[in-house]
Amino acid sequence: MPEHYDAVVVGAGPAGAATALTLARNGISVCLLERGQYPGAKNIFGGTIYRQPTELLVPAFWEEAPLERPVVKDELWLMEEDSAINVGFTGLKFGRAPYNKFCVHRSQFDRWLADQAVRAGARLYCNTTARDLVLKGKQVIGVEVDGGERILADVTVLAEGVMAMLTRKAGLRSQIPPHAVTLYVREVLALPAEKIEDRFNLPAGLGATIGLLGWPTGGAIGKAGIWTMKDTVAIIVGGFLDDLIKKGLSPRWLLDRFKQHPIMKKLLAGAEPIEYQAHLIPKGGYKGIPKLYRDGLLVAGDAAVMISGRRGSDLAMLTGKYAAETIIQAKARGDFTAKMLGAYARKLNDTFFMKDIKAGKDALSYYEHYSDSDFLISRLANQSAYEFFTEGLITEKEKKERIVRMFVNYQKLGKTVKDLYAGIKNWGVF
C-alpha cells in the first residue's frame, strides 16, 4: 500500500463506499478498507434501497446495479395468531423508471457500489481489519491494520458499522446499551419467481415489502418483515435486545414460529432456506447520536447511529456523501482540524432525516416504559376486527357499542391513544 493518502475510509458498506466514491470523483486519493472477503460479505439488512438518495451518487443506477425487483407494493400488517389486518398501497407507477425503491441483496449491492468507487480511482483492500488509530498528538493521522502496518492519511472516516470499535477508541462514542440496539435474524428462502408473483399478487418482475407488528415478536418491541426478490423471499424478525433478553425470547425461535403462522405457511409453501444471518442495528435515536468528528476524523453510517425508522442504508450513503464533501472543503483549505471538520455535523443537522430523527427522539423512552404497546395495539385491533366482521344477531349500533366497550375495557383510552401516537412515530413499512 502507498504510505500516505488524502483519506482512509474504514468499512466498505454503503457509508464507506459513498465516501470513497465521492472523494475519488473529486480527485482525492482515498483508500477503502473492508474486513470481509468482499464488500457486503458481512453486511445484512432487510432488503430495500431507495432511488432518490442512491441516484445522488450514481445517476440512473438502476440501469446497471444488481437490483432484484422494483417495489410497487408496501404493506403494514398487524398480525395475531390466526388473523392479520393489512394496510397497504400498490402503485404501479413505481414499477417504471425512475422507480421509487428496490429490493436488493446487500452482498451484491455493496460490492457493486464499492466497485463504482474503485472505477473512480479509490483503492480497495479487502480482508483488511483496522485495529487502531494512529495519532500525532490529538490529531488522527491514519489507522493501523492487521500485522501492524500503518496507513496514513490527512483524514480518516470511520464507517465501521454498529460495533464501532475505533469510534469508541477515538472517545466519540460509548458502547450502545442493550435498550438502544435491536437484534434481528434474517432468512432467505428460494422460491420460483412465478410463485412469488402469484402468492403476493404482483405483476411480473415487480416486488413487495411487508412490515409486520404484534404476534410475530412475541410481545417484545420489534418488527417482522418480508421482501420479495427475483427468485427468493427474505424474512426477518427481531426486537430491542434488552426486551428480548428480559422476556426470554430467542430471535431464531421467533423466526421459526413466524414461518409456522397459517398465513406465512401458505406464502412460503415449498420454499427452501438458503441463507441465515443475524445483525445488530443501533436504535438510540437522536439522544444516542455521538459526536461525529475530531481532529483528522469523521464518523458515518451505523457507527454514527444514523437510523430513522425503516431507513438506514440510504442514510448511510448520504452521511458518506456529506463526509466526503466536508473533506473536499477541508483539503482545499489544508485544514483537517475538528473546527473545520465540524462542518460535517452542521450539514447533517440541516438534513430531512436529522429532522425526522429529532421528531422521534422520545419514542425510545416511551417504549422503555411500555414495552408491550405495539403488541397490545395489534391484539386489540384484531379482536375488534373479528367483532366488526362477525355477522350475528345484533344491530349495527349494538355492534359498535360492543367494540367501544372492548377498547375501554382493554386499557384506559388515553393509554391506547398514546400507544398509537408512539407507534405512528416509530412504525415503518419495510
CSV table of N, CA and C in Angstrom, one decimal, residues 24-161:
chain,number,residue,atom,x,y,z
A,24,ALA,N,-13.1,10.1,-4.6
A,24,ALA,CA,-12.3,9.7,-5.8
A,24,ALA,C,-12.8,10.5,-7.0
A,25,ARG,N,-14.1,10.8,-7.2
A,25,ARG,CA,-14.5,11.5,-8.3
A,25,ARG,C,-14.0,13.0,-8.3
A,26,ASN,N,-13.7,13.4,-7.1
A,26,ASN,CA,-13.2,14.8,-7.0
A,26,ASN,C,-11.6,14.9,-6.9
A,27,GLY,N,-11.0,13.8,-7.3
A,27,GLY,CA,-9.5,13.8,-7.3
A,27,GLY,C,-8.8,13.7,-6.0
A,28,ILE,N,-9.5,13.2,-5.0
A,28,ILE,CA,-8.9,13.0,-3.7
A,28,ILE,C,-8.4,11.5,-3.6
A,29,SER,N,-7.2,11.3,-3.3
A,29,SER,CA,-6.7,10.0,-3.1
A,29,SER,C,-7.2,9.3,-1.9
A,30,VAL,N,-7.9,8.1,-2.1
A,30,VAL,CA,-8.6,7.5,-1.0
A,30,VAL,C,-8.4,6.0,-0.9
A,31,CYS,N,-8.2,5.5,0.3
A,31,CYS,CA,-8.0,4.1,0.5
A,31,CYS,C,-9.3,3.6,1.2
A,32,LEU,N,-9.9,2.5,0.7
A,32,LEU,CA,-11.1,2.0,1.3
A,32,LEU,C,-10.8,0.6,1.9
A,33,LEU,N,-11.0,0.4,3.2
A,33,LEU,CA,-10.6,-0.8,3.9
A,33,LEU,C,-11.9,-1.6,4.2
A,34,GLU,N,-11.9,-2.9,3.9
A,34,GLU,CA,-13.0,-3.8,4.2
A,34,GLU,C,-12.5,-5.1,4.8
A,35,ARG,N,-13.1,-5.4,6.0
A,35,ARG,CA,-12.6,-6.6,6.7
A,35,ARG,C,-13.1,-7.9,6.1
A,36,GLY,N,-14.2,-7.8,5.4
A,36,GLY,CA,-14.7,-9.0,4.7
A,36,GLY,C,-13.9,-9.4,3.5
A,37,GLN,N,-14.3,-10.6,3.0
A,37,GLN,CA,-13.7,-11.1,1.8
A,37,GLN,C,-14.0,-10.2,0.6
A,38,TYR,N,-15.1,-9.5,0.6
A,38,TYR,CA,-15.5,-8.5,-0.4
A,38,TYR,C,-16.6,-7.6,0.3
A,39,PRO,N,-16.8,-6.4,-0.2
A,39,PRO,CA,-17.8,-5.5,0.3
A,39,PRO,C,-19.2,-6.2,0.3
A,40,GLY,N,-19.8,-6.2,1.5
A,40,GLY,CA,-21.1,-6.8,1.6
A,40,GLY,C,-21.1,-8.2,2.1
A,41,ALA,N,-19.9,-8.8,2.2
A,41,ALA,CA,-19.8,-10.2,2.7
A,41,ALA,C,-20.3,-10.3,4.1
A,42,LYS,N,-20.1,-9.3,4.9
A,42,LYS,CA,-20.5,-9.4,6.3
A,42,LYS,C,-21.7,-8.4,6.7
A,43,ASN,N,-22.3,-7.9,5.6
A,43,ASN,CA,-23.4,-6.9,5.8
A,43,ASN,C,-24.8,-7.5,5.5
A,44,ILE,N,-25.8,-7.2,6.4
A,44,ILE,CA,-27.1,-7.6,6.1
A,44,ILE,C,-28.1,-6.4,6.4
A,45,PHE,N,-29.2,-6.4,5.8
A,45,PHE,CA,-30.3,-5.5,6.2
A,45,PHE,C,-31.6,-6.2,5.7
A,46,GLY,N,-32.7,-5.5,5.8
A,46,GLY,CA,-34.0,-6.1,5.4
A,46,GLY,C,-33.9,-6.5,3.9
A,47,GLY,N,-33.8,-5.4,3.1
A,47,GLY,CA,-33.7,-5.7,1.7
A,47,GLY,C,-34.1,-4.5,0.8
A,48,THR,N,-34.1,-3.3,1.3
A,48,THR,CA,-34.6,-2.2,0.5
A,48,THR,C,-33.6,-1.1,0.3
A,49,ILE,N,-33.4,-0.6,-0.9
A,49,ILE,CA,-32.7,0.7,-1.1
A,49,ILE,C,-33.6,1.6,-1.8
A,50,TYR,N,-33.4,2.9,-1.6
A,50,TYR,CA,-34.3,4.0,-2.1
A,50,TYR,C,-33.6,4.7,-3.3
A,51,ARG,N,-34.4,5.0,-4.3
A,51,ARG,CA,-33.9,5.6,-5.5
A,51,ARG,C,-33.3,7.0,-5.4
A,52,GLN,N,-34.0,7.9,-4.7
A,52,GLN,CA,-33.6,9.3,-4.7
A,52,GLN,C,-32.2,9.5,-4.0
A,53,PRO,N,-32.0,8.9,-2.9
A,53,PRO,CA,-30.6,9.1,-2.3
A,53,PRO,C,-29.5,8.4,-3.1
A,54,THR,N,-29.8,7.2,-3.7
A,54,THR,CA,-28.8,6.5,-4.4
A,54,THR,C,-28.4,7.1,-5.7
A,55,GLU,N,-29.4,7.8,-6.4
A,55,GLU,CA,-29.1,8.4,-7.6
A,55,GLU,C,-28.3,9.7,-7.5
A,56,LEU,N,-28.2,10.2,-6.2
A,56,LEU,CA,-27.3,11.3,-6.0
A,56,LEU,C,-25.8,10.9,-6.1
A,57,LEU,N,-25.6,9.6,-5.9
A,57,LEU,CA,-24.2,9.0,-6.1
A,57,LEU,C,-24.0,8.5,-7.5
A,58,VAL,N,-25.0,7.7,-8.0
A,58,VAL,CA,-24.8,7.1,-9.3
A,58,VAL,C,-26.1,7.4,-10.1
A,59,PRO,N,-26.2,8.4,-10.9
A,59,PRO,CA,-27.4,8.7,-11.7
A,59,PRO,C,-27.8,7.5,-12.5
A,60,ALA,N,-29.1,7.3,-12.6
A,60,ALA,CA,-29.7,6.2,-13.4
A,60,ALA,C,-29.0,4.8,-13.0
A,61,PHE,N,-28.7,4.7,-11.7
A,61,PHE,CA,-28.0,3.4,-11.2
A,61,PHE,C,-28.8,2.2,-11.6
A,62,TRP,N,-30.1,2.3,-11.7
A,62,TRP,CA,-31.0,1.1,-11.9
A,62,TRP,C,-30.7,0.5,-13.3
A,63,GLU,N,-30.0,1.2,-14.1
A,63,GLU,CA,-29.6,0.6,-15.4
A,63,GLU,C,-28.5,-0.4,-15.4
A,64,GLU,N,-27.7,-0.4,-14.3
A,64,GLU,CA,-26.6,-1.3,-14.2
A,64,GLU,C,-26.4,-2.0,-12.8
A,65,ALA,N,-27.0,-1.5,-11.8
A,65,ALA,CA,-26.9,-2.0,-10.4
A,65,ALA,C,-27.6,-3.4,-10.3
A,66,PRO,N,-27.1,-4.3,-9.4
A,66,PRO,CA,-27.7,-5.6,-9.2
A,66,PRO,C,-28.9,-5.5,-8.4
A,67,LEU,N,-30.0,-5.2,-9.0
A,67,LEU,CA,-31.3,-5.0,-8.3
A,67,LEU,C,-32.2,-6.2,-8.5
A,68,GLU,N,-33.0,-6.5,-7.5
A,68,GLU,CA,-33.9,-7.7,-7.6
A,68,GLU,C,-35.2,-7.3,-8.2
A,69,ARG,N,-36.0,-6.5,-7.5
A,69,ARG,CA,-37.3,-6.1,-8.0
A,69,ARG,C,-37.6,-4.6,-7.6
A,70,PRO,N,-38.2,-3.8,-8.5
A,70,PRO,CA,-38.7,-2.5,-8.1
A,70,PRO,C,-39.9,-2.8,-7.2
A,71,VAL,N,-40.0,-2.0,-6.1
A,71,VAL,CA,-41.1,-2.2,-5.2
A,71,VAL,C,-42.3,-1.4,-5.6
A,72,VAL,N,-43.5,-2.1,-5.8
A,72,VAL,CA,-44.7,-1.4,-6.1
A,72,VAL,C,-45.8,-1.6,-5.0
A,73,LYS,N,-45.5,-2.5,-4.1
A,73,LYS,CA,-46.5,-2.8,-3.1
A,73,LYS,C,-45.8,-2.6,-1.7
A,74,ASP,N,-46.4,-1.7,-0.9
A,74,ASP,CA,-45.9,-1.5,0.5
A,74,ASP,C,-47.1,-1.9,1.4
A,75,GLU,N,-46.9,-2.7,2.4
A,75,GLU,CA,-48.0,-3.1,3.3
A,75,GLU,C,-47.5,-3.1,4.8
A,76,LEU,N,-48.4,-2.8,5.7
A,76,LEU,CA,-48.1,-3.0,7.1
A,76,LEU,C,-49.2,-3.9,7.6
A,77,TRP,N,-48.8,-5.0,8.3
A,77,TRP,CA,-49.7,-6.0,8.8
A,77,TRP,C,-49.7,-5.9,10.4
A,78,LEU,N,-50.9,-5.9,11.0
A,78,LEU,CA,-51.0,-6.1,12.4
A,78,LEU,C,-51.4,-7.5,12.5
A,79,MET,N,-50.5,-8.4,12.9
A,79,MET,CA,-50.7,-9.8,12.9
A,79,MET,C,-50.9,-10.4,14.3
A,80,GLU,N,-51.9,-11.3,14.4
A,80,GLU,CA,-52.2,-12.1,15.6
A,80,GLU,C,-52.1,-13.6,15.2
A,81,GLU,N,-52.3,-14.4,16.2
A,81,GLU,CA,-52.1,-15.9,16.0
A,81,GLU,C,-52.9,-16.5,14.8
A,82,ASP,N,-54.1,-16.0,14.6
A,82,ASP,CA,-54.9,-16.5,13.5
A,82,ASP,C,-55.6,-15.5,12.6
A,83,SER,N,-55.0,-14.3,12.6
A,83,SER,CA,-55.6,-13.2,11.8
A,83,SER,C,-54.5,-12.2,11.5
A,84,ALA,N,-54.9,-11.2,10.6
A,84,ALA,CA,-54.0,-10.1,10.3
A,84,ALA,C,-54.8,-9.0,9.7
A,85,ILE,N,-54.5,-7.8,10.1
A,85,ILE,CA,-55.1,-6.6,9.5
A,85,ILE,C,-54.0,-6.0,8.5
A,86,ASN,N,-54.4,-5.8,7.3
A,86,ASN,CA,-53.4,-5.4,6.3
A,86,ASN,C,-53.8,-4.0,5.8
A,87,VAL,N,-52.8,-3.1,5.9
A,87,VAL,CA,-52.9,-1.7,5.4
A,87,VAL,C,-51.8,-1.5,4.4
A,88,GLY,N,-52.2,-1.1,3.2
A,88,GLY,CA,-51.1,-1.0,2.2
A,88,GLY,C,-51.5,-0.2,1.0
A,89,PHE,N,-50.5,-0.1,0.1
A,89,PHE,CA,-50.7,0.7,-1.1
A,89,PHE,C,-49.9,0.0,-2.3
A,90,THR,N,-50.6,-0.1,-3.4
A,90,THR,CA,-49.9,-0.6,-4.6
A,90,THR,C,-49.9,0.5,-5.7
A,91,GLY,N,-48.7,0.9,-6.1
A,91,GLY,CA,-48.6,1.9,-7.0
A,91,GLY,C,-47.8,1.4,-8.2
A,92,LEU,N,-48.4,1.1,-9.3
A,92,LEU,CA,-47.8,0.5,-10.5
A,92,LEU,C,-46.8,1.5,-11.2
A,93,LYS,N,-47.1,2.8,-10.9
A,93,LYS,CA,-46.2,3.8,-11.5
A,93,LYS,C,-44.7,3.6,-10.9
A,94,PHE,N,-44.6,3.1,-9.7
A,94,PHE,CA,-43.3,2.8,-9.1
A,94,PHE,C,-42.6,1.7,-9.8
A,95,GLY,N,-43.3,1.0,-10.7
A,95,GLY,CA,-42.7,-0.1,-11.5
A,95,GLY,C,-42.0,0.4,-12.8
A,96,ARG,N,-42.0,1.7,-13.0
A,96,ARG,CA,-41.4,2.2,-14.2
A,96,ARG,C,-40.3,3.3,-13.8
A,97,ALA,N,-39.3,3.4,-14.6
A,97,ALA,CA,-38.3,4.4,-14.4
A,97,ALA,C,-38.9,5.8,-14.2
A,98,PRO,N,-38.4,6.6,-13.2
A,98,PRO,CA,-37.2,6.3,-12.4
A,98,PRO,C,-37.4,5.5,-11.1
A,99,TYR,N,-38.6,4.9,-11.0
A,99,TYR,CA,-38.9,4.0,-9.8
A,99,TYR,C,-38.9,4.8,-8.5
A,100,ASN,N,-39.1,4.0,-7.4
A,100,ASN,CA,-39.1,4.6,-6.1
A,100,ASN,C,-38.1,3.9,-5.2
A,101,LYS,N,-38.2,2.6,-5.1
A,101,LYS,CA,-37.3,1.8,-4.3
A,101,LYS,C,-37.2,0.4,-4.8
A,102,PHE,N,-36.2,-0.3,-4.4
A,102,PHE,CA,-35.9,-1.6,-4.9
A,102,PHE,C,-35.6,-2.6,-3.8
A,103,CYS,N,-36.0,-3.9,-4.0
A,103,CYS,CA,-35.5,-5.0,-3.2
A,103,CYS,C,-34.1,-5.4,-3.7
A,104,VAL,N,-33.1,-5.5,-2.8
A,104,VAL,CA,-31.8,-5.9,-3.2
A,104,VAL,C,-31.2,-6.9,-2.2
A,105,HIS,N,-30.1,-7.5,-2.5
A,105,HIS,CA,-29.3,-8.3,-1.6
A,105,HIS,C,-28.0,-7.4,-1.3
A,106,ARG,N,-27.7,-7.2,0.0
A,106,ARG,CA,-26.6,-6.4,0.3
A,106,ARG,C,-25.3,-7.0,-0.2
A,107,SER,N,-25.2,-8.3,-0.2
A,107,SER,CA,-23.9,-8.9,-0.7
A,107,SER,C,-23.6,-8.5,-2.1
A,108,GLN,N,-24.6,-8.3,-2.9
A,108,GLN,CA,-24.4,-7.9,-4.3
A,108,GLN,C,-24.4,-6.4,-4.5
A,109,PHE,N,-25.3,-5.6,-3.8
A,109,PHE,CA,-25.3,-4.2,-4.0
A,109,PHE,C,-24.1,-3.5,-3.4
A,110,ASP,N,-23.6,-3.9,-2.2
A,110,ASP,CA,-22.5,-3.3,-1.6
A,110,ASP,C,-21.2,-3.5,-2.5
A,111,ARG,N,-21.1,-4.7,-3.0
A,111,ARG,CA,-20.0,-5.0,-3.9
A,111,ARG,C,-20.0,-4.1,-5.1
A,112,TRP,N,-21.2,-3.9,-5.7
A,112,TRP,CA,-21.3,-3.0,-6.9
A,112,TRP,C,-21.0,-1.6,-6.5
A,113,LEU,N,-21.5,-1.1,-5.4
A,113,LEU,CA,-21.2,0.3,-5.0
A,113,LEU,C,-19.8,0.6,-4.8
A,114,ALA,N,-19.1,-0.4,-4.1
A,114,ALA,CA,-17.7,-0.2,-3.8
A,114,ALA,C,-16.9,-0.2,-5.1
A,115,ASP,N,-17.4,-1.0,-6.1
A,115,ASP,CA,-16.7,-1.1,-7.4
A,115,ASP,C,-16.8,0.2,-8.1
A,116,GLN,N,-17.9,1.0,-7.9
A,116,GLN,CA,-18.1,2.3,-8.5
A,116,GLN,C,-17.0,3.2,-8.0
A,117,ALA,N,-16.7,3.1,-6.7
A,117,ALA,CA,-15.6,3.9,-6.1
A,117,ALA,C,-14.2,3.5,-6.7
A,118,VAL,N,-14.0,2.2,-6.9
A,118,VAL,CA,-12.8,1.8,-7.4
A,118,VAL,C,-12.6,2.3,-8.9
A,119,ARG,N,-13.7,2.2,-9.6
A,119,ARG,CA,-13.6,2.7,-11.0
A,119,ARG,C,-13.3,4.2,-11.0
A,120,ALA,N,-13.8,4.9,-10.0
A,120,ALA,CA,-13.5,6.4,-9.9
A,120,ALA,C,-12.1,6.7,-9.5
A,121,GLY,N,-11.4,5.7,-9.0
A,121,GLY,CA,-10.0,5.9,-8.6
A,121,GLY,C,-9.6,5.5,-7.1
A,122,ALA,N,-10.6,5.1,-6.4
A,122,ALA,CA,-10.3,4.7,-5.0
A,122,ALA,C,-9.5,3.3,-5.0
A,123,ARG,N,-8.7,3.1,-3.9
A,123,ARG,CA,-8.0,1.8,-3.7
A,123,ARG,C,-8.8,1.0,-2.7
A,124,LEU,N,-9.2,-0.2,-3.0
A,124,LEU,CA,-10.0,-1.0,-2.1
A,124,LEU,C,-9.1,-2.2,-1.7
A,125,TYR,N,-9.0,-2.4,-0.3
A,125,TYR,CA,-8.3,-3.5,0.2
A,125,TYR,C,-9.3,-4.3,1.1
A,126,CYS,N,-9.5,-5.6,0.7
A,126,CYS,CA,-10.4,-6.4,1.4
A,126,CYS,C,-9.6,-7.3,2.3
A,127,ASN,N,-10.3,-8.1,3.2
A,127,ASN,CA,-9.6,-8.9,4.2
A,127,ASN,C,-8.7,-8.1,5.0
A,128,THR,N,-9.0,-6.9,5.3
A,128,THR,CA,-8.1,-5.9,6.0
A,128,THR,C,-8.9,-5.3,7.1
A,129,THR,N,-8.5,-5.5,8.4
A,129,THR,CA,-9.2,-5.0,9.5
A,129,THR,C,-8.3,-3.9,10.2
A,130,ALA,N,-8.9,-2.7,10.3
A,130,ALA,CA,-8.3,-1.6,11.0
A,130,ALA,C,-8.4,-1.9,12.5
A,131,ARG,N,-7.3,-2.0,13.2
A,131,ARG,CA,-7.2,-2.4,14.6
A,131,ARG,C,-7.1,-1.2,15.5
A,132,ASP,N,-6.5,-0.1,15.0
A,132,ASP,CA,-6.3,1.0,15.9
A,132,ASP,C,-6.1,2.3,15.1
A,133,LEU,N,-6.2,3.4,15.8
A,133,LEU,CA,-6.0,4.7,15.2
A,133,LEU,C,-4.5,5.1,15.4
A,134,VAL,N,-4.0,5.8,14.4
A,134,VAL,CA,-2.7,6.3,14.5
A,134,VAL,C,-2.8,7.8,14.9
A,135,LEU,N,-2.1,8.2,15.9
A,135,LEU,CA,-2.3,9.6,16.4
A,135,LEU,C,-1.0,10.3,16.3
A,136,LYS,N,-1.1,11.6,16.1
A,136,LYS,CA,0.1,12.6,16.3
A,136,LYS,C,-0.4,13.7,17.2
A,137,GLY,N,-0.1,13.6,18.4
A,137,GLY,CA,-0.7,14.4,19.4
A,137,GLY,C,-2.2,14.1,19.5
A,138,LYS,N,-3.1,15.0,19.3
A,138,LYS,CA,-4.5,14.7,19.4
A,138,LYS,C,-5.1,14.5,18.0
A,139,GLN,N,-4.3,14.6,16.9
A,139,GLN,CA,-4.7,14.5,15.6
A,139,GLN,C,-4.7,13.1,15.1
A,140,VAL,N,-5.8,12.6,14.6
A,140,VAL,CA,-5.8,11.2,13.9
A,140,VAL,C,-5.1,11.4,12.6
A,141,ILE,N,-4.1,10.5,12.3
A,141,ILE,CA,-3.4,10.6,11.1
A,141,ILE,C,-3.4,9.3,10.3
A,142,GLY,N,-4.3,8.4,10.6
A,142,GLY,CA,-4.4,7.2,9.9
A,142,GLY,C,-4.9,6.0,10.8
A,143,VAL,N,-4.7,4.8,10.3
A,143,VAL,CA,-5.1,3.6,11.1
A,143,VAL,C,-4.0,2.6,11.0
A,144,GLU,N,-4.0,1.7,12.0
A,144,GLU,CA,-3.1,0.5,12.0
A,144,GLU,C,-3.9,-0.7,11.7
A,145,VAL,N,-3.5,-1.5,10.7
A,145,VAL,CA,-4.3,-2.7,10.3
A,145,VAL,C,-3.6,-4.0,10.8
A,146,ASP,N,-4.2,-5.1,10.5
A,146,ASP,CA,-3.6,-6.4,10.9
A,146,ASP,C,-2.1,-6.5,10.5
A,147,GLY,N,-1.3,-7.0,11.4
A,147,GLY,CA,0.1,-7.1,11.1
A,147,GLY,C,0.9,-5.9,11.5
A,148,GLY,N,0.2,-4.9,12.0
A,148,GLY,CA,0.9,-3.7,12.4
A,148,GLY,C,1.2,-2.6,11.4
A,149,GLU,N,0.8,-2.9,10.1
A,149,GLU,CA,1.1,-1.9,9.1
A,149,GLU,C,0.2,-0.7,9.3
A,150,ARG,N,0.8,0.5,9.0
A,150,ARG,CA,0.1,1.8,9.2
A,150,ARG,C,-0.3,2.4,7.9
A,151,ILE,N,-1.5,2.8,7.8
A,151,ILE,CA,-2.0,3.5,6.6
A,151,ILE,C,-2.3,5.0,7.0
A,152,LEU,N,-1.5,5.9,6.5
A,152,LEU,CA,-1.6,7.3,7.0
A,152,LEU,C,-2.4,8.1,6.0
A,153,ALA,N,-3.1,9.1,6.5
A,153,ALA,CA,-3.9,9.9,5.7
A,153,ALA,C,-4.2,11.3,6.4
A,154,ASP,N,-4.5,12.3,5.7
A,154,ASP,CA,-4.9,13.6,6.2
A,154,ASP,C,-6.1,13.5,7.1
A,155,VAL,N,-7.1,12.6,6.7
A,155,VAL,CA,-8.3,12.5,7.4
A,155,VAL,C,-8.8,11.0,7.3
A,156,THR,N,-9.3,10.5,8.4
A,156,THR,CA,-9.8,9.2,8.5
A,156,THR,C,-11.4,9.2,8.7
A,157,VAL,N,-12.1,8.4,7.9
A,157,VAL,CA,-13.5,8.3,8.0
A,157,VAL,C,-13.8,6.9,8.6
A,158,LEU,N,-14.5,6.8,9.7
A,158,LEU,CA,-14.9,5.6,10.3
A,158,LEU,C,-16.4,5.2,9.9
A,159,ALA,N,-16.5,4.3,9.0
A,159,ALA,CA,-17.8,3.8,8.5
A,159,ALA,C,-17.9,2.3,8.9
A,160,GLU,N,-17.5,2.0,10.1
A,160,GLU,CA,-17.2,0.6,10.5
A,160,GLU,C,-18.4,-0.2,11.1
A,161,GLY,N,-19.6,0.4,11.0
A,161,GLY,CA,-20.8,-0.3,11.5
A,161,GLY,C,-21.1,-0.2,12.9
